[in-house]
PDB file of C-alpha atoms and ligand atoms in Angstrom:
ATOM      1  CA  MET A   1      91.014 101.000 133.427  1.00 86.00           C
ATOM      2  CA  ASP A   2      90.731 104.704 132.781  1.00 93.00           C
ATOM      3  CA  ARG A   3      91.914 106.194 129.532  1.00 94.00           C
ATOM      4  CA  LYS A   4      94.506 108.413 131.162  1.00 96.00           C
ATOM      5  CA  LYS A   5      96.233 105.350 132.577  1.00 97.00           C
ATOM      6  CA  ILE A   6      96.260 103.650 129.202  1.00 98.00           C
ATOM      7  CA  GLU A   7      97.730 106.743 127.572  1.00 97.00           C
ATOM      8  CA  GLN A   8     100.389 106.849 130.288  1.00 97.00           C
ATOM      9  CA  GLU A   9     101.335 103.240 129.574  1.00 98.00           C
ATOM     10  CA  ALA A  10     101.730 104.065 125.886  1.00 98.00           C
ATOM     11  CA  ARG A  11     103.809 107.112 126.745  1.00 97.00           C
ATOM     12  CA  ARG A  12     105.988 105.096 129.067  1.00 98.00           C
ATOM     13  CA  LEU A  13     106.725 102.657 126.278  1.00 98.00           C
ATOM     14  CA  GLN A  14     107.533 105.507 123.893  1.00 97.00           C
ATOM     15  CA  TYR A  15     109.852 106.965 126.481  1.00 97.00           C
ATOM     16  CA  GLU A  16     111.641 103.648 126.896  1.00 97.00           C
ATOM     17  CA  ILE A  17     112.138 103.413 123.138  1.00 97.00           C
ATOM     18  CA  TRP A  18     113.425 106.965 123.059  1.00 96.00           C
ATOM     19  CA  HIS A  19     115.762 106.242 125.939  1.00 96.00           C
ATOM     20  CA  LYS A  20     117.207 103.175 124.211  1.00 97.00           C
ATOM     21  CA  ARG A  21     117.249 104.666 120.733  1.00 96.00           C
ATOM     22  CA  LYS A  22     121.048 104.533 120.306  1.00 96.00           C
ATOM     23  CA  LEU A  23     120.971 100.822 120.997  1.00 95.00           C
ATOM     24  CA  LEU A  24     117.841 100.139 118.981  1.00 96.00           C
ATOM     25  CA  PHE A  25     118.864 102.097 115.902  1.00 96.00           C
ATOM     26  CA  PRO A  26     122.633 101.863 115.562  1.00 95.00           C
ATOM     27  CA  LEU A  27     122.458 102.777 111.870  1.00 95.00           C
ATOM     28  CA  GLY A  28     120.606 106.011 112.439  1.00 95.00           C
ATOM     29  CA  GLU A  29     117.514 107.074 114.259  1.00 95.00           C
ATOM     30  CA  PRO A  30     114.178 107.182 112.471  1.00 95.00           C
ATOM     31  CA  SER A  31     111.788 110.054 113.056  1.00 94.00           C
ATOM     32  CA  PRO A  32     109.793 109.995 116.313  1.00 92.00           C
ATOM     33  CA  VAL A  33     106.826 108.616 114.350  1.00 94.00           C
ATOM     34  CA  GLY A  34     109.091 105.902 112.915  1.00 94.00           C
ATOM     35  CA  MET A  35     110.153 104.854 116.412  1.00 95.00           C
ATOM     36  CA  CYS A  36     106.593 104.118 117.511  1.00 95.00           C
ATOM     37  CA  LYS A  37     106.189 100.828 115.713  1.00 96.00           C
ATOM     38  CA  PRO A  38     105.150  97.435 117.077  1.00 97.00           C
ATOM     39  CA  ASP A  39     108.391  95.707 116.070  1.00 96.00           C
ATOM     40  CA  VAL A  40     110.423  98.339 117.918  1.00 97.00           C
ATOM     41  CA  ALA A  41     108.174  98.014 120.976  1.00 98.00           C
ATOM     42  CA  ALA A  42     108.513  94.241 120.816  1.00 98.00           C
ATOM     43  CA  ARG A  43     112.314  94.504 120.981  1.00 97.00           C
ATOM     44  CA  VAL A  44     112.126  96.764 124.016  1.00 97.00           C
ATOM     45  CA  LEU A  45     109.684  94.409 125.740  1.00 98.00           C
ATOM     46  CA  ASP A  46     111.646  91.305 124.790  1.00 97.00           C
ATOM     47  CA  LEU A  47     108.820  89.917 122.682  1.00 98.00           C
ATOM     48  CA  GLU A  48     109.130  88.288 119.323  1.00 98.00           C
ATOM     49  CA  ILE A  49     106.904  89.237 116.393  1.00 98.00           C
ATOM     50  CA  ASP A  50     106.156  86.324 114.170  1.00 98.00           C
ATOM     51  CA  TYR A  51     104.679  87.168 110.750  1.00 97.00           C
ATOM     52  CA  ARG A  52     102.553  84.357 109.325  1.00 96.00           C
ATOM     53  CA  ASP A  53     100.680  84.150 106.065  1.00 95.00           C
ATOM     54  CA  ASP A  54      97.796  82.402 107.812  1.00 92.00           C
ATOM     55  CA  LEU A  55      96.769  82.222 111.454  1.00 94.00           C
ATOM     56  CA  GLY A  56      93.620  80.253 110.779  1.00 91.00           C
ATOM     57  CA  THR A  57      90.091  81.035 111.855  1.00 91.00           C
ATOM     58  CA  PHE A  58      88.520  81.260 115.265  1.00 86.00           C
ATOM     59  CA  ARG A  59      85.128  79.722 116.046  1.00 83.00           C
ATOM     60  CA  ALA A  60      82.918  78.023 113.500  1.00 81.00           C
ATOM     61  CA  GLY A  61      79.715  79.032 111.734  1.00 84.00           C
ATOM     62  CA  PRO A  62      78.517  82.593 111.222  1.00 83.00           C
ATOM     63  CA  SER A  63      80.554  84.008 114.112  1.00 81.00           C
ATOM     64  CA  ALA A  64      83.822  82.616 112.683  1.00 86.00           C
ATOM     65  CA  TYR A  65      86.534  85.119 111.866  1.00 85.00           C
ATOM     66  CA  THR A  66      89.963  85.150 110.293  1.00 90.00           C
ATOM     67  CA  ILE A  67      92.560  85.619 112.988  1.00 93.00           C
ATOM     68  CA  ALA A  68      94.608  88.786 112.467  1.00 94.00           C
ATOM     69  CA  GLY A  69      96.830  88.630 115.531  1.00 96.00           C
ATOM     70  CA  MET A  70      97.652  86.537 118.568  1.00 96.00           C
ATOM     71  CA  LEU A  71      99.463  87.037 121.808  1.00 97.00           C
ATOM     72  CA  ASP A  72     101.138  84.057 123.435  1.00 97.00           C
ATOM     73  CA  ARG A  73     102.408  85.497 126.683  1.00 97.00           C
ATOM     74  CA  GLY A  74     104.100  82.325 127.917  1.00 96.00           C
ATOM     75  CA  ARG A  75     106.278  82.078 124.839  1.00 97.00           C
ATOM     76  CA  GLY A  76     106.638  85.825 124.455  1.00 98.00           C
ATOM     77  CA  ILE A  77     105.356  85.772 120.892  1.00 98.00           C
ATOM     78  CA  ILE A  78     103.005  88.068 119.027  1.00 98.00           C
ATOM     79  CA  SER A  79     101.847  86.530 115.762  1.00 97.00           C
ATOM     80  CA  LEU A  80     100.535  88.733 112.983  1.00 97.00           C
ATOM     81  CA  SER A  81      98.790  87.587 109.857  1.00 96.00           C
ATOM     82  CA  THR A  82     100.245  89.071 106.679  1.00 96.00           C
ATOM     83  CA  ARG A  83      96.863  88.698 104.941  1.00 94.00           C
ATOM     84  CA  PHE A  84      95.973  92.184 106.041  1.00 92.00           C
ATOM     85  CA  THR A  85      97.181  95.609 104.970  1.00 91.00           C
ATOM     86  CA  ASP A  86     100.293  97.129 106.517  1.00 92.00           C
ATOM     87  CA  GLN A  87      98.150  99.611 108.431  1.00 92.00           C
ATOM     88  CA  ALA A  88      95.943  96.842 109.821  1.00 92.00           C
ATOM     89  CA  MET A  89      98.990  94.756 110.788  1.00 94.00           C
ATOM     90  CA  ARG A  90     100.592  97.717 112.521  1.00 95.00           C
ATOM     91  CA  PHE A  91      97.443  98.444 114.460  1.00 95.00           C
ATOM     92  CA  THR A  92      96.897  94.806 115.406  1.00 95.00           C
ATOM     93  CA  GLY A  93     100.545  94.522 116.497  1.00 97.00           C
ATOM     94  CA  ALA A  94     100.187  97.562 118.754  1.00 97.00           C
ATOM     95  CA  HIS A  95      96.855  96.192 120.019  1.00 96.00           C
ATOM     96  CA  GLU A  96      98.551  92.922 121.071  1.00 97.00           C
ATOM     97  CA  ILE A  97     101.263  94.911 122.815  1.00 98.00           C
ATOM     98  CA  GLY A  98      98.437  96.725 124.585  1.00 97.00           C
ATOM     99  CA  HIS A  99      97.076  93.411 125.867  1.00 97.00           C
ATOM    100  CA  PHE A 100     100.568  92.408 126.941  1.00 97.00           C
ATOM    101  CA  LEU A 101     101.044  95.555 129.037  1.00 98.00           C
ATOM    102  CA  LEU A 102      97.503  96.199 130.246  1.00 97.00           C
ATOM    103  CA  HIS A 103      96.096  92.718 130.801  1.00 96.00           C
ATOM    104  CA  PRO A 104      98.608  90.507 132.583  1.00 94.00           C
ATOM    105  CA  GLY A 105      95.948  87.836 133.088  1.00 91.00           C
ATOM    106  CA  GLU A 106      95.589  87.437 129.325  1.00 89.00           C
ATOM    107  CA  HIS A 107      97.817  84.471 128.544  1.00 91.00           C
ATOM    108  CA  PHE A 108      96.670  83.464 125.138  1.00 92.00           C
ATOM    109  CA  HIS A 109      94.655  85.897 123.107  1.00 91.00           C
ATOM    110  CA  ARG A 110      93.371  85.868 119.538  1.00 92.00           C
ATOM    111  CA  ASP A 111      92.107  88.867 117.616  1.00 90.00           C
ATOM    112  CA  ARG A 112      90.000  89.488 114.602  1.00 86.00           C
ATOM    113  CA  PRO A 113      91.043  92.222 112.157  1.00 81.00           C
ATOM    114  CA  VAL A 114      90.438  95.645 113.646  1.00 74.00           C
ATOM    115  CA  SER A 115      88.590  96.982 110.610  1.00 57.00           C
ATOM    116  CA  GLU A 116      85.878  94.339 110.845  1.00 43.00           C
ATOM    117  CA  ASP A 117      85.080  95.088 114.442  1.00 48.00           C
ATOM    118  CA  GLY A 118      82.775  98.012 114.835  1.00 55.00           C
ATOM    119  CA  HIS A 119      80.554  98.209 117.880  1.00 63.00           C
ATOM    120  CA  GLY A 120      80.147  95.708 120.646  1.00 70.00           C
ATOM    121  CA  ARG A 121      83.824  95.363 121.481  1.00 80.00           C
ATOM    122  CA  SER A 122      84.504  94.198 125.001  1.00 87.00           C
ATOM    123  CA  VAL A 123      86.111  96.613 127.445  1.00 91.00           C
ATOM    124  CA  ARG A 124      89.466  94.870 127.111  1.00 93.00           C
ATOM    125  CA  GLU A 125      89.380  95.113 123.346  1.00 92.00           C
ATOM    126  CA  GLN A 126      88.567  98.808 123.544  1.00 91.00           C
ATOM    127  CA  GLU A 127      91.425  99.297 125.989  1.00 94.00           C
ATOM    128  CA  ALA A 128      93.894  97.532 123.701  1.00 95.00           C
ATOM    129  CA  ASP A 129      92.609  99.591 120.744  1.00 93.00           C
ATOM    130  CA  TYR A 130      93.050 102.805 122.667  1.00 94.00           C
ATOM    131  CA  PHE A 131      96.550 101.790 123.700  1.00 97.00           C
ATOM    132  CA  ALA A 132      97.395 101.056 120.052  1.00 96.00           C
ATOM    133  CA  ALA A 133      96.099 104.468 118.951  1.00 95.00           C
ATOM    134  CA  CYS A 134      98.030 106.293 121.692  1.00 96.00           C
ATOM    135  CA  PHE A 135     101.215 104.379 120.990  1.00 98.00           C
ATOM    136  CA  LEU A 136     101.179 104.663 117.186  1.00 97.00           C
ATOM    137  CA  ALA A 137      99.955 108.240 117.100  1.00 96.00           C
ATOM    138  CA  SER A 138     100.565 110.142 120.306  1.00 96.00           C
ATOM    139  CA  LYS A 139      98.729 113.368 121.041  1.00 95.00           C
ATOM    140  CA  ARG A 140     101.918 115.390 120.837  1.00 95.00           C
ATOM    141  CA  LEU A 141     103.055 113.985 117.497  1.00 96.00           C
ATOM    142  CA  ILE A 142      99.618 114.342 115.935  1.00 97.00           C
ATOM    143  CA  GLU A 143      99.355 117.930 117.105  1.00 97.00           C
ATOM    144  CA  GLU A 144     102.805 118.619 115.658  1.00 97.00           C
ATOM    145  CA  ALA A 145     101.750 117.155 112.317  1.00 98.00           C
ATOM    146  CA  PHE A 146      98.330 118.793 112.376  1.00 98.00           C
ATOM    147  CA  ALA A 147      99.364 122.437 112.692  1.00 97.00           C
ATOM    148  CA  PRO A 148     101.462 122.755 109.499  1.00 97.00           C
ATOM    149  CA  ARG A 149      98.703 121.036 107.508  1.00 98.00           C
ATOM    150  CA  PHE A 150      95.540 122.633 108.830  1.00 98.00           C
ATOM    151  CA  GLY A 151      96.618 125.545 111.008  1.00 95.00           C
ATOM    152  CA  LYS A 152      95.442 126.176 114.500  1.00 94.00           C
ATOM    153  CA  ALA A 153      93.384 123.388 116.098  1.00 95.00           C
ATOM    154  CA  PRO A 154      90.553 122.657 116.307  1.00 97.00           C
ATOM    155  CA  LEU A 155      89.631 122.705 112.659  1.00 97.00           C
ATOM    156  CA  VAL A 156      85.973 123.642 112.520  1.00 95.00           C
ATOM    157  CA  LEU A 157      83.873 122.548 109.555  1.00 94.00           C
ATOM    158  CA  ASP A 158      82.433 125.455 107.610  1.00 94.00           C
ATOM    159  CA  ASP A 159      81.962 126.242 103.925  1.00 94.00           C
ATOM    160  CA  ASN A 160      85.565 127.347 103.419  1.00 95.00           C
ATOM    161  CA  VAL A 161      87.073 124.354 105.188  1.00 95.00           C
ATOM    162  CA  ALA A 162      84.816 121.998 103.240  1.00 95.00           C
ATOM    163  CA  PHE A 163      85.924 123.676 100.005  1.00 95.00           C
ATOM    164  CA  TYR A 164      89.630 123.460 100.952  1.00 95.00           C
ATOM    165  CA  LEU A 165      89.190 119.742 101.606  1.00 94.00           C
ATOM    166  CA  ARG A 166      86.829 118.710  98.852  1.00 90.00           C
ATOM    167  CA  GLY A 167      86.731 121.464  96.246  1.00 89.00           C
ATOM    168  CA  ALA A 168      83.661 121.130  94.050  1.00 88.00           C
ATOM    169  CA  LYS A 169      82.368 118.297  96.222  1.00 90.00           C
ATOM    170  CA  ALA A 170      82.360 120.434  99.370  1.00 91.00           C
ATOM    171  CA  HIS A 171      78.591 120.153  99.713  1.00 90.00           C
ATOM    172  CA  GLU A 172      78.903 116.408 100.428  1.00 89.00           C
ATOM    173  CA  LEU A 173      80.872 117.187 103.550  1.00 90.00           C
ATOM    174  CA  MET A 174      78.456 119.870 104.670  1.00 88.00           C
ATOM    175  CA  ARG A 175      75.599 117.409 104.380  1.00 88.00           C
ATOM    176  CA  ALA A 176      77.242 114.749 106.596  1.00 81.00           C
ATOM    177  CA  SER A 177      75.124 113.974 109.625  1.00 78.00           C
ATOM    178  CA  THR A 178      76.054 115.403 113.004  1.00 75.00           C
ATOM    179  CA  GLY A 179      78.240 113.097 115.031  1.00 74.00           C
ATOM    180  CA  SER A 180      79.399 111.139 111.978  1.00 84.00           C
ATOM    181  CA  LEU A 181      83.072 110.603 111.347  1.00 91.00           C
ATOM    182  CA  ASP A 182      82.851 111.980 107.791  1.00 93.00           C
ATOM    183  CA  PHE A 183      84.577 115.282 108.473  1.00 95.00           C
ATOM    184  CA  ALA A 184      87.252 113.680 110.675  1.00 96.00           C
ATOM    185  CA  ALA A 185      87.853 111.106 107.936  1.00 95.00           C
ATOM    186  CA  ALA A 186      88.136 113.829 105.285  1.00 96.00           C
ATOM    187  CA  VAL A 187      90.803 115.534 107.416  1.00 97.00           C
ATOM    188  CA  ALA A 188      92.581 112.252 108.242  1.00 97.00           C
ATOM    189  CA  GLY A 189      92.871 111.339 104.584  1.00 97.00           C
ATOM    190  CA  ALA A 190      93.411 114.833 103.124  1.00 97.00           C
ATOM    191  CA  ARG A 191      96.473 115.111 100.899  1.00 97.00           C
ATOM    192  CA  SER A 192      96.158 118.850 100.545  1.00 96.00           C
ATOM    193  CA  PHE A 193      94.463 121.760 102.230  1.00 96.00           C
ATOM    194  CA  ALA A 194      93.869 125.180 100.731  1.00 91.00           C
ATOM    195  CA  GLY A 195      96.031 124.140  97.799  1.00 89.00           C
ATOM    196  CA  THR A 196      99.069 122.985  99.797  1.00 92.00           C
ATOM    197  CA  PRO A 197      99.936 119.315  99.186  1.00 96.00           C
ATOM    198  CA  PHE A 198     101.267 116.992 101.916  1.00 97.00           C
ATOM    199  CA  PRO A 199     101.157 113.325 102.909  1.00 98.00           C
ATOM    200  CA  SER A 200      97.901 112.706 104.738  1.00 98.00           C
ATOM    201  CA  LEU A 201      97.928 112.294 108.510  1.00 98.00           C
ATOM    202  CA  ALA A 202      96.792 108.692 108.044  1.00 96.00           C
ATOM    203  CA  GLU A 203      99.769 108.046 105.750  1.00 96.00           C
ATOM    204  CA  LYS A 204     102.239 109.817 107.994  1.00 97.00           C
ATOM    205  CA  PHE A 205     101.292 107.660 110.966  1.00 97.00           C
ATOM    206  CA  GLY A 206     100.653 104.482 108.998  1.00 94.00           C
ATOM    207  CA  LEU A 207      97.073 104.220 110.218  1.00 93.00           C
ATOM    208  CA  SER A 208      93.899 103.591 108.274  1.00 91.00           C
ATOM    209  CA  ILE A 209      91.831 106.677 107.549  1.00 93.00           C
ATOM    210  CA  SER A 210      89.132 105.539 109.968  1.00 91.00           C
ATOM    211  CA  ALA A 211      91.622 104.875 112.801  1.00 91.00           C
ATOM    212  CA  MET A 212      93.144 108.336 112.282  1.00 95.00           C
ATOM    213  CA  ALA A 213      89.675 109.903 112.068  1.00 94.00           C
ATOM    214  CA  ILE A 214      88.740 108.416 115.459  1.00 92.00           C
ATOM    215  CA  ARG A 215      92.005 109.727 116.876  1.00 94.00           C
ATOM    216  CA  LEU A 216      91.389 113.268 115.557  1.00 96.00           C
ATOM    217  CA  GLN A 217      87.903 113.181 116.986  1.00 93.00           C
ATOM    218  CA  GLU A 218      88.942 111.959 120.428  1.00 92.00           C
ATOM    219  CA  LEU A 219      91.726 114.547 120.627  1.00 96.00           C
ATOM    220  CA  GLY A 220      89.233 117.276 119.771  1.00 96.00           C
ATOM    221  CA  LEU A 221      91.268 118.456 116.774  1.00 97.00           C
ATOM    222  CA  VAL A 222      88.250 118.505 114.465  1.00 96.00           C
ATOM    223  CA  VAL A 223      84.803 119.885 115.136  1.00 93.00           C
ATOM    224  CA  SER A 224      81.917 119.341 112.749  1.00 87.00           C
TER     225      SER A 224
HETATM  226 ZN1  LIG B   1      92.403  91.973 121.483  1.00 88.73          ZN
END
C-alpha cells in the first residue's frame, strides 16, 4: 500500500474525529493534537481499548518478546500493555488502529513494543507504524508546531544551529555521521532553541524522541 494512501486513511480518521468533536468531547474540546489519540479513535471506530498490566509473551526461546499490544478484530478489542511508557502505549494503540483500518484480513494480531523493533519489520508492520505516525502527528500539526520553535523549515544543520541546540556540546552534533538520526533527534527533543524555551516536539505530540525524529526526517523538516 503506498504511503499516500496510508496518510489519507489517517487524515480521514482525524476528520471524522473533528466532525464528531461536539459529541466526543461534551465537556470541552481538547487541542487538535489532543484529539488525535488512540482512545478517541477507538470510540469513533466503535472499538474498545482494554488496558492490561500483562499481555504475556509471544513465542518461546530467544525470539520471544513481551506483547505490547493486540488487536482482536472479531471482538472489537485493542489490548494495550501498561508495562510500557505512555508514549509507547500511545504509539502501539495507534499502530493497532492502523492494522484495523489498513489490514482487514488481520483478525488477531499481536505486537512487540515499537521501541524494540528496529530493522526487519514486515511491510504490514511498517504500514501500521506509518499510519500511527501520521495519525498521532500529522504533517500539518507538526509544521504548525515547528515554525514557532525553529523558524522556517527545513532546519539545516550548521554551526549556529548546532550551538542553539547543544550549546557547548555543539561539536557532538556536527560530528554525527551523515544519514544518522542524531540531528533529527536533537530537534525532536529540544526544549529550547536560540535561548527560547518550549515543550519539545516529542513532548507536545506524546511521541518518543526517536519516533518524532523519524517523522521530522520523513517530512523533510530537518536537513543534516
Ligand atoms: Zn503490528
